[in-house]
Amino acid sequence: MFKRLPGDEARNLVTTTPDTAIVFQPAVVRTPAIITLAIYLYRFLVALVRTIWRHPVATAVPTALVCTWYQYGWPLAASLFGIVALSLVSWAFIDRPSFAHLVGWRLLAWWRLMSVYRRHWQSVMDVSGLGKRVYGRAYLPWLVRVQCDGWADRITVRMLRGQAVKDRSDRIDNLAHGFGATSCRVALIKGGRLQLIFPRRDPLATPIPALPVPDEPSVGPVEIGKQEDGRPLKLKVHGTHVLIAGATGAGKGSFLWDTIRGLLPAIRVGQAQVWALDPKLMELSFGRELFQGRYAADPADCADLLDEAVSVMQKRAARFAGLQRSHVPTVEDPFVLVLVDEVAFLTAYQPDKQLRQRISAALATLATQGRSVGVGVMAALQDPRKEVMNIRNLFPDKIALRLDESEQVDMVLGDGARDRGALADHISPIPEQGAGVAYMRLETSPEPIRVRAAYVSDTDIRAMVAQFGEAA
């Protein structure tokens, strides 16, 4: 028979009987009841002070009602409660945004904290492997707070010492299913703290109709759709290069046409030009009248057009040298956006080796030297592999629509993007649900954001040509 052993001695026990669990009883030190009560009282007081400090209004109102009931009786307390409730309901109907910001989302966050996250926190952490047990003592990541907005819950978590962000990124599926969400994303706040984002609904589930053409000419960030948090999606095209990758039918054309649509007023006044390369002849050909004759579909013509763009870039660089370091669009030096619909056909699948090398060299030259002199490149492709697009790292801003494989997400957006929640391989293949939905990783932010571009139909393109074609 085994004698009683301290817990640490269990690791030294050996059994020769297979599938037999070793049962031991560690030594128990009995704690006096007064110490246990003092510890619980201290924890209660700390929790009470923390609650009052964080939620002064939520604690003051019920406290005032209880005091009124005790001092003046329940009728007056019930009347005050009815007045408070009626005031809140009236506020919600009169000014819903301010009510949601100051009261509604706070109440929802408290309810989600108590009914979902705190209730299941320990079990989810243990099952997912994020909780640790050392010498019989359980250690769990600390749930700091819960914030809610119109579409997601944002959970601030303090990690255990020694844990890394990747430990949690590798278990985003466990966390999502453990808390009843469709997905989970991880964002680092600062050392030791991170934020878990659990969507409650999908604000990008329905297609977005084509946005109105801007009234004022501008080459600044072009509004092309909507972000997941409801804010407008504005894509920077002047002073950067954009790479768009997505499977067939994922909606790459939406990003191309939304960008063109946003630049139309600037094109009309001569501050911008769009040079289109359309080797498939199925996308940009609808609006070739908008491109002022700078449209090419044949590979040889595409190479000539790229060489012309390189020439414009080099001439500007020679004139700007020593005078200015950034480009300001003017009629004399307009912003030039080179659109390439299927760049892989020109750089990888082109059978003519000399033509392929010529096109690749021109694109690389534009991507490395063009942004400072007002020449940008926006390239779209289906296959993001290195041997297909070997200059993809020269594009500061990247967009990943629906992709076929999980490995392709990091190929497009960079290492670790999928671990941070860019699940581009999970976007729905149903056009009404997933076409135009994408994850963006911008040069100014390493965190991928989920967006949806507006759908520009054939009718919208014909209307654009009818209105701006002759002027362009």
XYZ file of C-alpha atoms in Angstrom:
472
model
C 0.000 0.000 0.000
C 1.133 3.563 -0.710
C 1.817 5.800 2.213
C 0.926 9.444 2.231
C 3.392 11.469 0.184
C 3.721 15.189 -0.597
C 2.427 16.178 -3.984
C 5.901 16.668 -5.469
C 6.839 13.040 -4.782
C 4.201 11.700 -7.194
C 6.528 12.205 -10.159
C 8.970 9.659 -8.648
C 6.407 6.863 -8.365
C 6.638 4.021 -10.901
C 4.061 1.345 -11.613
C 4.577 -1.878 -13.601
C 0.887 -2.367 -14.187
C -0.204 -0.773 -17.486
C -3.230 1.525 -17.622
C -3.267 1.848 -13.873
C -3.543 5.303 -12.354
C -1.424 6.035 -9.290
C -3.566 7.344 -6.458
C -1.941 9.327 -3.711
C -3.087 11.624 -0.982
C -0.911 14.694 -0.450
C -0.201 16.073 2.943
C -2.869 18.502 4.139
C -2.156 21.526 6.294
C -5.297 22.747 7.989
C -5.799 26.513 7.879
C -7.542 28.175 10.832
C -11.064 29.331 10.022
C -10.346 32.901 11.066
C -7.609 33.205 8.394
C -9.906 31.782 5.703
C -12.678 34.220 6.654
C -10.241 37.123 6.640
C -9.025 36.217 3.142
C -12.585 35.978 1.792
C -13.528 39.265 3.477
C -10.502 40.973 1.941
C -11.365 39.643 -1.537
C -14.966 40.789 -1.123
C -13.940 44.314 -0.136
C -11.454 44.558 -3.018
C -14.122 43.391 -5.501
C -16.646 45.856 -4.026
C -14.261 48.810 -4.293
C -13.285 47.803 -7.832
C -16.952 47.554 -8.867
C -17.808 50.971 -7.407
C -14.759 52.534 -9.056
C -15.456 51.053 -12.493
C -19.272 51.327 -12.459
C -20.213 54.307 -10.271
C -23.594 54.956 -11.899
C -24.600 51.288 -12.036
C -23.902 50.932 -8.307
C -25.243 54.320 -7.218
C -28.724 53.847 -8.721
C -29.647 50.544 -6.984
C -28.034 51.774 -3.765
C -30.159 54.924 -3.821
C -33.317 52.872 -4.475
C -32.586 50.526 -1.575
C -31.920 53.434 0.768
C -35.141 55.142 -0.336
C -37.089 51.933 0.256
C -35.609 51.557 3.718
C -36.143 55.211 4.665
C -39.476 56.090 3.012
C -41.094 52.797 2.028
C -41.512 50.849 -1.166
C -44.095 53.107 -2.966
C -41.628 55.974 -3.279
C -38.832 53.592 -4.277
C -41.044 51.999 -6.951
C -41.996 55.447 -8.266
C -38.352 56.480 -8.525
C -37.544 53.220 -10.281
C -40.342 53.831 -12.779
C -39.108 57.371 -13.439
C -35.552 56.143 -14.046
C -36.737 53.340 -16.331
C -39.036 55.664 -18.303
C -36.228 58.215 -18.667
C -33.862 55.575 -20.036
C -36.445 54.295 -22.507
C -37.219 57.835 -23.677
C -33.518 58.541 -24.059
C -33.097 55.400 -26.135
C -35.865 56.455 -28.524
C -34.861 60.132 -28.759
C -31.076 59.770 -29.131
C -30.222 56.146 -29.742
C -26.482 56.632 -30.573
C -25.679 58.510 -27.360
C -27.754 56.071 -25.282
C -25.960 53.100 -26.813
C -22.557 54.708 -26.276
C -23.122 55.743 -22.654
C -25.534 53.094 -21.378
C -26.539 50.384 -23.848
C -23.168 48.894 -24.737
C -22.043 49.092 -21.093
C -25.064 47.100 -19.953
C -24.550 44.575 -22.725
C -20.878 44.266 -21.806
C -21.768 43.582 -18.171
C -24.354 41.002 -19.193
C -21.969 39.243 -21.579
C -19.261 39.304 -18.922
C -21.435 37.618 -16.305
C -23.454 35.253 -18.512
C -20.805 34.134 -21.016
C -17.182 34.951 -20.357
C -16.770 34.798 -16.591
C -19.131 31.847 -16.414
C -17.138 29.734 -18.888
C -13.695 31.308 -18.514
C -12.014 28.607 -16.428
C -13.391 25.669 -18.409
C -12.484 27.195 -21.790
C -8.970 28.114 -20.624
C -8.388 24.598 -19.250
C -9.757 22.725 -22.255
C -7.944 24.932 -24.783
C -4.662 24.503 -22.920
C -4.194 28.174 -22.028
C -4.590 27.514 -18.318
C -1.603 25.991 -16.527
C -1.210 23.845 -13.439
C 2.060 23.987 -11.551
C 2.545 21.731 -8.508
C -1.193 21.259 -8.242
C -2.035 24.978 -8.366
C -4.124 26.348 -11.240
C -3.055 29.510 -13.096
C -5.434 31.196 -15.536
C -5.042 34.242 -17.795
C -6.717 37.216 -16.144
C -9.970 38.493 -17.645
C -9.501 42.256 -17.347
C -12.655 43.656 -18.932
C -15.281 43.242 -21.639
C -16.301 45.955 -24.096
C -19.146 45.732 -26.601
C -20.067 47.657 -29.711
C -22.520 47.136 -32.522
C -21.003 43.951 -33.883
C -18.442 42.368 -31.541
C -17.254 41.749 -27.996
C -13.723 42.922 -27.209
C -12.086 41.069 -24.339
C -8.952 42.477 -22.722
C -6.831 39.655 -21.308
C -3.678 39.694 -19.206
C -1.564 36.721 -20.201
C 0.350 34.504 -17.830
C 4.009 35.304 -17.459
C 5.926 33.256 -19.986
C 3.052 32.978 -22.471
C 3.298 34.375 -25.999
C 0.683 35.822 -28.336
C 1.169 32.788 -30.589
C -0.032 30.511 -27.779
C -3.417 32.160 -28.066
C -3.305 32.661 -31.834
C -2.892 28.906 -32.296
C -6.131 28.343 -30.369
C -8.476 30.896 -31.906
C -10.856 28.121 -33.043
C -10.979 26.722 -29.509
C -11.738 30.141 -28.071
C -14.380 30.951 -30.679
C -16.329 27.726 -30.186
C -15.792 27.794 -26.425
C -17.570 31.152 -26.119
C -20.153 30.497 -28.838
C -18.748 32.864 -31.481
C -18.208 32.240 -35.178
C -14.601 33.427 -35.088
C -11.957 34.972 -32.869
C -9.211 37.488 -33.592
C -6.185 38.365 -31.535
C -4.652 41.840 -31.291
C -1.701 42.774 -29.087
C -2.343 45.852 -26.926
C 0.970 46.016 -25.099
C 3.408 43.668 -23.451
C 1.496 41.082 -21.448
C -1.947 42.261 -22.588
C -3.915 41.403 -25.673
C -7.428 41.789 -26.994
C -9.705 38.989 -28.148
C -12.424 40.031 -30.598
C -15.527 37.828 -30.815
C -18.051 38.944 -33.498
C -21.701 38.658 -32.480
C -23.008 39.285 -35.988
C -21.675 39.918 -39.480
C -22.297 43.505 -40.648
C -20.774 42.615 -44.042
C -23.176 39.762 -44.815
C -25.148 41.683 -47.447
C -23.754 43.208 -50.655
C -23.100 46.956 -50.740
C -24.421 48.842 -53.776
C -22.086 51.106 -55.750
C -21.166 54.244 -53.848
C -21.925 57.659 -55.339
C -19.212 59.265 -57.440
C -17.474 61.934 -55.302
C -18.337 65.532 -55.982
C -14.844 66.920 -55.438
C -11.752 65.731 -57.335
C -9.229 64.043 -55.087
C -6.512 61.386 -55.232
C -6.543 60.977 -51.477
C -7.963 57.876 -49.815
C -10.795 56.661 -52.012
C -13.980 55.437 -50.328
C -14.691 51.997 -51.763
C -16.864 50.181 -49.213
C -17.313 49.526 -45.516
C -15.244 48.160 -42.661
C -16.531 45.542 -40.277
C -17.014 48.097 -37.507
C -19.321 50.140 -39.753
C -16.862 52.888 -40.665
C -16.315 53.776 -44.346
C -13.511 51.897 -46.058
C -11.078 54.378 -47.589
C -8.260 52.926 -49.660
C -5.049 54.858 -50.111
C -3.825 54.721 -53.719
C -1.639 57.820 -54.041
C 1.775 57.254 -52.488
C 1.563 53.479 -52.225
C 1.086 50.259 -54.180
C -1.741 47.780 -53.641
C -1.750 44.021 -54.214
C -5.116 42.248 -54.462
C -5.324 38.447 -54.330
C -8.378 36.239 -54.478
C -9.812 33.134 -56.053
C -12.035 33.253 -59.115
C -15.307 34.976 -58.279
C -14.002 36.425 -55.018
C -14.689 40.009 -56.113
C -11.339 41.457 -57.168
C -13.125 43.555 -59.789
C -15.050 45.370 -57.049
C -11.840 46.852 -55.645
C -10.640 47.836 -59.119
C -13.850 49.510 -60.210
C -14.497 51.194 -56.849
C -11.049 52.760 -57.092
C -11.692 53.951 -60.638
C -15.091 55.292 -59.588
C -13.559 57.291 -56.748
C -10.923 58.819 -59.063
C -13.326 59.875 -61.828
C -13.635 63.545 -60.758
C -9.823 63.810 -60.539
C -9.538 62.160 -63.966
C -11.997 64.663 -65.420
C -9.995 67.693 -64.221
C -6.668 66.145 -65.223
C -5.234 65.478 -61.763
C -5.235 61.688 -62.203
C -4.871 59.090 -64.925
C -5.657 55.371 -64.900
C -3.583 53.135 -67.154
C -5.250 49.752 -67.550
C -3.689 46.388 -68.378
C -6.397 43.834 -69.072
C -4.879 40.602 -70.455
C -8.122 38.658 -69.824
C -10.238 41.176 -71.799
C -13.133 40.493 -69.416
C -12.936 43.134 -66.679
C -11.464 46.528 -67.520
C -12.588 46.421 -71.156
C -16.041 47.571 -70.030
C -14.692 51.020 -69.286
C -11.831 51.452 -71.721
C -13.196 54.872 -72.702
C -12.283 56.095 -69.211
C -8.584 55.409 -69.636
C -7.773 58.129 -72.191
C -6.367 55.631 -74.671
C -4.015 54.039 -72.143
C -5.546 50.590 -72.272
C -3.766 47.380 -73.306
C -4.829 43.754 -73.533
C -2.238 42.105 -75.756
C 0.918 41.142 -73.752
C 3.179 43.077 -76.113
C 0.985 46.176 -75.778
C 0.977 45.702 -71.983
C 4.775 45.673 -71.989
C 4.864 48.861 -74.082
C 2.422 50.579 -71.723
C 4.493 49.583 -68.680
C 7.653 50.847 -70.349
C 5.901 54.148 -70.997
C 4.914 54.361 -67.313
C 8.543 53.706 -66.324
C 9.652 56.477 -68.686
C 7.173 58.941 -67.146
C 8.377 57.953 -63.689
C 12.061 58.419 -64.540
C 11.503 61.799 -66.184
C 9.624 63.046 -63.120
C 12.335 61.747 -60.806
C 14.933 63.671 -62.808
C 12.878 66.885 -62.566
C 12.021 66.452 -58.878
C 15.570 65.606 -57.786
C 16.748 68.118 -55.196
C 13.453 70.061 -55.342
C 10.771 67.923 -53.705
C 10.515 64.528 -52.037
C 6.795 63.878 -52.450
C 4.371 64.234 -55.314
C 1.514 66.733 -55.448
C -0.988 65.997 -58.263
C -1.260 68.716 -60.884
C -2.469 68.872 -64.466
C 1.159 68.902 -65.613
C 2.148 65.985 -63.333
C -1.031 63.987 -62.645
C -1.177 60.957 -60.415
C -0.808 57.832 -62.579
C -2.404 54.604 -61.356
C -1.372 51.493 -63.274
C -4.101 48.842 -62.983
C -3.204 45.228 -63.809
C -6.163 42.872 -63.694
C -4.379 39.494 -63.876
C -0.728 40.145 -63.260
C 0.223 36.449 -63.083
C -0.673 36.008 -66.750
C 1.958 38.596 -67.621
C 4.680 37.668 -65.115
C 4.395 33.878 -64.796
C 2.164 32.315 -67.428
C 3.404 34.346 -70.390
C 5.070 31.857 -72.807
C 7.407 34.463 -74.337
C 10.370 34.533 -71.951
C 11.777 37.858 -73.121
C 8.373 39.523 -72.895
C 7.828 38.021 -69.433
C 11.160 39.327 -68.179
C 10.503 42.745 -69.661
C 7.113 43.037 -67.938
C 8.471 41.777 -64.606
C 11.345 44.261 -64.727
C 9.011 47.165 -65.500
C 6.623 46.252 -62.653
C 9.512 45.882 -60.212
C 10.884 49.268 -61.241
C 7.515 50.967 -60.767
C 6.953 49.242 -57.412
C 10.342 50.321 -56.050
C 10.571 53.872 -57.400
C 7.139 55.074 -58.449
C 5.311 55.984 -55.247
C 7.361 59.115 -54.451
C 6.808 60.626 -57.900
C 3.097 59.908 -58.191
C 3.044 56.593 -60.072
C 1.170 53.817 -58.263
C 0.499 50.190 -59.102
C -2.621 48.205 -58.244
C -2.245 44.564 -59.257
C -4.757 41.735 -58.941
C -4.007 38.024 -59.159
C -5.471 34.635 -58.284
C -2.376 32.626 -57.330
C -0.182 34.335 -54.691
C 2.682 31.843 -54.709
C 6.228 33.202 -54.838
C 7.048 31.631 -58.178
C 3.943 33.287 -59.665
C 4.404 36.760 -58.147
C 7.972 37.218 -56.955
C 7.628 40.963 -56.261
C 4.633 40.789 -53.933
C 6.740 42.078 -51.012
C 7.190 45.358 -52.907
C 3.495 46.202 -52.338
C 3.055 48.023 -48.986
C -0.723 47.498 -48.861
C -2.207 44.052 -49.414
C -5.752 42.762 -49.759
C -6.752 39.105 -49.448
C -10.180 38.109 -50.706
C -11.430 34.512 -50.605
C -8.471 32.142 -50.925
C -8.419 28.398 -51.474
C -5.819 27.427 -48.858
C -4.945 28.662 -45.396
C -1.242 28.938 -46.314
C -2.083 31.481 -49.006
C -3.283 33.973 -46.377
C 0.227 34.498 -45.026
C 1.580 34.536 -48.585
C -0.550 37.587 -49.335
C -0.798 39.443 -46.029
C 2.504 38.409 -44.468
C 3.600 35.948 -41.805
C 1.262 35.616 -38.862
C -1.716 37.330 -40.501
C -3.928 34.255 -40.285
C -2.971 33.677 -36.662
C -4.188 37.213 -35.966
C -7.626 36.363 -37.374
C -7.381 36.989 -41.142
C -9.404 33.924 -42.114
C -9.554 34.639 -45.838
C -9.817 30.907 -46.566
C -13.114 30.842 -44.613
C -14.879 33.541 -46.664
C -18.080 32.192 -48.176
C -17.913 31.150 -51.856
C -21.558 32.217 -52.280
C -21.356 35.524 -54.212
C -24.147 37.218 -52.260
C -22.354 36.497 -48.986
C -18.653 36.535 -49.787
C -17.976 38.434 -53.023
C -16.017 41.582 -52.189
C -15.323 40.534 -48.583
C -11.612 40.712 -47.803
C -8.946 41.205 -45.175
C -6.640 44.196 -45.558
C -3.190 44.675 -44.081
C -1.956 48.203 -44.537
C 1.544 49.565 -44.326
C 0.624 51.729 -41.341
C -0.927 48.879 -39.307
C 0.128 45.244 -38.935
C -3.331 44.176 -37.777
C -5.564 42.810 -40.568
C -9.011 44.381 -40.837
C -12.082 42.794 -42.413
C -13.807 44.863 -45.098
C -16.235 44.627 -47.989
C -16.007 46.553 -51.231
C -19.128 47.928 -52.876
C -20.397 46.063 -55.921
C -20.122 48.034 -59.165
C -22.456 46.399 -61.683
C -22.247 46.496 -65.476
C -25.020 49.090 -65.441
C -22.980 51.287 -63.097
C -19.921 50.986 -65.365
C -21.929 51.963 -68.444
C -23.275 54.973 -66.553
C -19.710 55.940 -65.613
C -18.643 55.726 -69.253
C -21.643 57.730 -70.417
C -20.966 60.503 -67.872
C -17.173 60.641 -67.846
C -16.040 58.869 -71.000
C -16.054 61.841 -73.352
C -14.663 64.198 -70.716
C -11.807 61.776 -70.020
